[in-house]
Amino acid sequence: FMSFLQLSNESDGLYIKHHYQLGKFVVNDEPVDFDYFLLSPDFHTGWGKYEGQYEWKWDEVQGVASGDKAELYEQGFQRAFSVQFYIKEKGTYLWQRFSKAEGRAFDQVMTDAWSSKEDGKVVCAKYEGSEKITLSGGSKMFVPNLKFEKWVAKPSDFGELVDVAEATNNESSNNEDHDGIPF
């Protein structure tokens, strides 16, 4: 398929990913520093692959794999997710990946959060760095360590995807809760 607006191009500043070699979250290959972040409970699960451009096939029901798994794997697809990812003072990004390491981290934090789900609220999680693992075959990669903290009210600007070039690093407002979590 063709993207008319080319929004699937990861270089446009709207996307965030955990870089498997750097062991950090990056936007446009530049590390982004933060401890706490928010995830929307209105995420998508599905299948993704990259062959010159990204291709996504989203599940009709969140968390229920659509299609013939064996056939999709044979076509090069991997399980994927797409979620709005919010960092205070920086804004909203799209975390849309089919990497196994990121998928496991996302799955774990959402699984931990889901049992206490609160309607109208969003997931607050903590990024606790990354862990270097060795895969079968000897290659090494970093896996993000994400910890569910609590469900919080959705900030008014969460969901407005911002271009990193326009985002400011205004750190002047400091209204952290008593537990050190800024949401």
XYZ file of C-alpha atoms in Angstrom:
183
model
C 0.000 0.000 0.000
C 1.029 3.618 -0.385
C 0.961 6.231 2.369
C -0.314 9.493 0.917
C 1.091 11.567 3.768
C 4.067 9.281 4.372
C 3.202 9.170 8.062
C 4.755 5.720 8.291
C 8.218 7.232 7.802
C 9.973 7.037 11.158
C 12.143 10.072 10.460
C 9.329 12.585 10.813
C 9.680 13.029 14.575
C 6.356 11.567 15.665
C 7.729 8.117 16.436
C 9.586 6.844 19.491
C 11.353 3.501 19.787
C 13.667 1.706 22.174
C 16.977 1.381 20.335
C 18.153 -2.207 20.758
C 21.858 -1.255 20.466
C 21.906 2.007 22.456
C 19.633 0.730 25.207
C 17.644 3.997 25.244
C 14.413 5.384 23.875
C 15.117 7.533 20.826
C 13.294 9.950 18.522
C 15.013 10.516 15.169
C 17.927 8.446 16.553
C 18.439 11.030 19.330
C 18.147 9.712 22.915
C 15.198 11.054 24.917
C 15.685 11.211 28.692
C 12.733 10.628 31.035
C 11.756 8.456 33.986
C 7.958 8.406 33.862
C 5.674 8.228 30.854
C 2.045 7.545 30.023
C 0.504 4.963 27.704
C -2.987 5.104 26.246
C -5.209 2.095 27.021
C -6.651 2.579 23.505
C -3.786 0.798 21.776
C -3.746 -1.501 18.747
C -2.332 -4.995 18.456
C -1.639 -6.760 15.212
C 1.091 -7.630 12.755
C 3.934 -5.646 11.251
C 6.849 -6.024 8.871
C 9.315 -3.869 7.012
C 10.210 -4.389 3.364
C 11.294 -0.975 2.104
C 8.317 0.489 3.972
C 6.317 -0.496 7.031
C 3.238 -2.635 6.602
C 0.726 -3.105 9.410
C -2.325 -5.357 9.781
C -4.256 -4.476 12.949
C -6.381 -6.937 14.912
C -10.137 -6.324 14.892
C -10.213 -6.978 18.656
C -7.426 -5.633 20.880
C -5.135 -8.508 21.909
C -6.814 -11.140 19.725
C -4.586 -12.086 16.773
C -6.400 -11.795 13.437
C -5.494 -13.863 10.419
C -3.598 -17.107 9.944
C -0.584 -16.882 12.269
C 1.518 -19.410 10.374
C 0.816 -17.708 7.054
C 1.579 -14.243 8.451
C 4.875 -15.424 9.983
C 5.731 -17.042 6.644
C 5.115 -13.669 4.936
C 7.594 -12.034 7.346
C 5.109 -10.474 9.757
C 5.729 -10.324 13.511
C 3.301 -9.482 16.314
C 3.079 -5.697 16.636
C 1.578 -2.947 18.753
C 0.772 0.733 18.318
C 0.224 3.011 21.319
C 0.289 6.710 22.132
C 3.290 7.377 24.399
C 3.332 10.624 26.410
C 6.323 12.257 28.088
C 5.653 15.293 30.265
C 7.260 18.466 28.858
C 7.849 16.704 25.515
C 4.397 15.574 24.366
C 2.866 12.595 22.607
C 4.676 10.161 20.337
C 3.586 7.008 18.569
C 5.300 3.849 19.798
C 4.516 1.457 16.949
C 6.805 -1.538 16.710
C 7.080 -5.233 15.942
C 10.400 -5.812 17.729
C 10.239 -8.788 20.097
C 12.122 -6.936 22.865
C 9.844 -3.896 22.764
C 6.780 -6.096 22.353
C 7.642 -8.072 25.489
C 8.212 -4.883 27.502
C 4.951 -3.316 26.263
C 3.023 -6.537 26.878
C 4.374 -6.864 30.430
C 3.622 -3.291 31.506
C 0.101 -3.410 30.032
C -0.577 -6.842 31.552
C 0.510 -5.529 34.962
C -1.718 -2.449 34.554
C -4.819 -4.119 33.115
C -6.037 -5.861 36.296
C -6.565 -2.462 37.957
C -7.826 -0.641 34.818
C -9.701 2.593 35.513
C -12.034 3.908 32.800
C -11.070 7.320 31.471
C -7.532 7.099 32.880
C -4.165 6.267 31.295
C -1.274 4.036 32.333
C 1.589 5.709 34.184
C 4.784 3.669 33.937
C 8.414 4.109 34.869
C 11.328 3.522 32.513
C 13.995 1.811 34.590
C 16.702 1.671 31.952
C 17.441 -1.397 29.907
C 19.001 -4.804 30.257
C 21.503 -6.291 27.818
C 20.561 -9.804 26.759
C 22.284 -12.323 24.518
C 20.164 -14.047 21.912
C 20.698 -17.573 20.668
C 23.383 -17.166 18.055
C 25.334 -14.715 20.203
C 23.965 -11.348 19.134
C 23.291 -8.891 21.944
C 20.477 -6.402 22.388
C 18.996 -4.116 25.024
C 15.496 -4.775 26.356
C 13.632 -1.886 28.045
C 12.661 -2.334 31.707
C 9.214 -0.816 32.190
C 7.332 -0.811 35.496
C 3.614 -0.097 35.890
C 3.046 2.574 38.552
C -0.649 3.541 38.543
C -3.609 4.753 36.490
C -3.748 8.561 36.261
C -5.969 11.258 34.770
C -5.197 11.886 31.109
C -3.354 15.214 30.604
C -5.228 17.616 28.333
C -2.441 17.612 25.711
C -1.980 13.810 25.658
C -2.897 12.597 22.191
C -1.749 15.630 20.242
C 1.144 14.232 18.241
C 3.872 16.854 18.177
C 6.771 17.358 15.834
C 9.983 17.102 17.832
C 11.388 20.146 16.042
C 8.549 22.201 17.547
C 8.601 20.612 21.003
C 10.210 22.680 23.698
C 12.203 21.433 26.634
C 10.426 23.669 29.126
C 11.286 22.089 32.468
C 10.120 25.067 34.562
C 6.837 23.605 35.804
C 7.516 21.161 38.605
C 4.289 19.916 40.136
C 5.333 16.407 41.125
C 3.130 14.355 43.412
C 4.309 13.377 46.871
C 5.569 10.052 45.475
C 7.893 11.707 42.935
C 5.719 10.737 39.961
C 5.044 13.863 37.880
C 1.530 12.822 36.797
